[in-house]
Amino acid sequence: MKVSLSTRQAYAEVDNFLELLEESERDKIPKKLREFFKREKDKSYMKRIDSNMPISKQNLKEEALGIIALLNLKYWCEDEEEKKRLRQIYARNEIKYQEVLKKEYHLKNHVEE
């Protein structure tokens, strides 16, 4: 299976983000996973991340933000209540995303008819 350029660019953003973390936080992510992002990223894609700016203002790819959110849930978040809250937010966001996809698909089908 071929990985898209957009996905490889998202991996580059994730790798860049991980490099900005303190070693103790970065080491919570399994080494094989960190190596995966390094190996599979688009090496020619340079996205500067400003550590003084909130991640929401970085203009990162949605896919990169999703990966970082998953890493947060799985490896950095240690409070079970916070994990539960995050899972609920992610579930609501997924429902909204699926609704948007349905509407877009429905509109495309009507236009093509």
PDB file of N, CA, C and O in Angstrom, residues 100-113:
ATOM      1  N   VAL A 100     -20.691  15.280   7.939  1.00  0.00           N
ATOM      2  CA  VAL A 100     -20.204  16.131   6.842  1.00  0.00           C
ATOM      3  C   VAL A 100     -19.932  15.278   5.606  1.00  0.00           C
ATOM      4  O   VAL A 100     -20.316  15.639   4.495  1.00  0.00           O
ATOM      5  N   LEU A 101     -19.301  14.132   5.798  1.00  0.00           N
ATOM      6  CA  LEU A 101     -19.014  13.241   4.668  1.00  0.00           C
ATOM      7  C   LEU A 101     -20.301  12.776   3.996  1.00  0.00           C
ATOM      8  O   LEU A 101     -20.379  12.735   2.770  1.00  0.00           O
ATOM      9  N   LYS A 102     -21.297  12.432   4.803  1.00  0.00           N
ATOM     10  CA  LYS A 102     -22.573  11.985   4.243  1.00  0.00           C
ATOM     11  C   LYS A 102     -23.208  13.074   3.395  1.00  0.00           C
ATOM     12  O   LYS A 102     -23.689  12.816   2.295  1.00  0.00           O
ATOM     13  N   LYS A 103     -23.202  14.301   3.912  1.00  0.00           N
ATOM     14  CA  LYS A 103     -23.790  15.423   3.169  1.00  0.00           C
ATOM     15  C   LYS A 103     -23.038  15.654   1.864  1.00  0.00           C
ATOM     16  O   LYS A 103     -23.648  15.853   0.822  1.00  0.00           O
ATOM     17  N   GLU A 104     -21.718  15.643   1.922  1.00  0.00           N
ATOM     18  CA  GLU A 104     -20.913  15.853   0.712  1.00  0.00           C
ATOM     19  C   GLU A 104     -21.169  14.745  -0.304  1.00  0.00           C
ATOM     20  O   GLU A 104     -21.334  15.010  -1.488  1.00  0.00           O
ATOM     21  N   TYR A 105     -21.221  13.511   0.153  1.00  0.00           N
ATOM     22  CA  TYR A 105     -21.458  12.376  -0.731  1.00  0.00           C
ATOM     23  C   TYR A 105     -22.852  12.485  -1.353  1.00  0.00           C
ATOM     24  O   TYR A 105     -23.027  12.280  -2.551  1.00  0.00           O
ATOM     25  N   HIS A 106     -23.825  12.838  -0.530  1.00  0.00           N
ATOM     26  CA  HIS A 106     -25.202  12.997  -1.006  1.00  0.00           C
ATOM     27  C   HIS A 106     -25.285  14.096  -2.070  1.00  0.00           C
ATOM     28  O   HIS A 106     -25.915  13.915  -3.114  1.00  0.00           O
ATOM     29  N   LEU A 107     -24.629  15.222  -1.815  1.00  0.00           N
ATOM     30  CA  LEU A 107     -24.637  16.327  -2.784  1.00  0.00           C
ATOM     31  C   LEU A 107     -23.957  15.917  -4.090  1.00  0.00           C
ATOM     32  O   LEU A 107     -24.437  16.217  -5.166  1.00  0.00           O
ATOM     33  N   LYS A 108     -22.834  15.230  -4.003  1.00  0.00           N
ATOM     34  CA  LYS A 108     -22.118  14.793  -5.212  1.00  0.00           C
ATOM     35  C   LYS A 108     -22.981  13.856  -6.026  1.00  0.00           C
ATOM     36  O   LYS A 108     -23.018  13.941  -7.252  1.00  0.00           O
ATOM     37  N   ASN A 109     -23.673  12.963  -5.374  1.00  0.00           N
ATOM     38  CA  ASN A 109     -24.530  12.019  -6.102  1.00  0.00           C
ATOM     39  C   ASN A 109     -25.663  12.731  -6.815  1.00  0.00           C
ATOM     40  O   ASN A 109     -26.044  12.355  -7.923  1.00  0.00           O
ATOM     41  N   HIS A 110     -26.231  13.776  -6.213  1.00  0.00           N
ATOM     42  CA  HIS A 110     -27.306  14.526  -6.860  1.00  0.00           C
ATOM     43  C   HIS A 110     -26.791  15.357  -8.031  1.00  0.00           C
ATOM     44  O   HIS A 110     -27.490  15.513  -9.016  1.00  0.00           O
ATOM     45  N   VAL A 111     -25.594  15.868  -7.920  1.00  0.00           N
ATOM     46  CA  VAL A 111     -25.013  16.692  -8.994  1.00  0.00           C
ATOM     47  C   VAL A 111     -24.691  15.820 -10.203  1.00  0.00           C
ATOM     48  O   VAL A 111     -24.876  16.213 -11.346  1.00  0.00           O
ATOM     49  N   GLU A 112     -24.209  14.596  -9.947  1.00  0.00           N
ATOM     50  CA  GLU A 112     -23.808  13.712 -11.041  1.00  0.00           C
ATOM     51  C   GLU A 112     -24.984  13.087 -11.755  1.00  0.00           C
ATOM     52  O   GLU A 112     -24.847  12.579 -12.851  1.00  0.00           O
ATOM     53  N   GLU A 113     -26.155  13.068 -11.157  1.00  0.00           N
ATOM     54  CA  GLU A 113     -27.330  12.423 -11.771  1.00  0.00           C
ATOM     55  C   GLU A 113     -27.881  13.184 -12.933  1.00  0.00           C
ATOM     56  O   GLU A 113     -27.749  14.281 -13.206  1.00  0.00           O
TER      57      GLU A 113
END
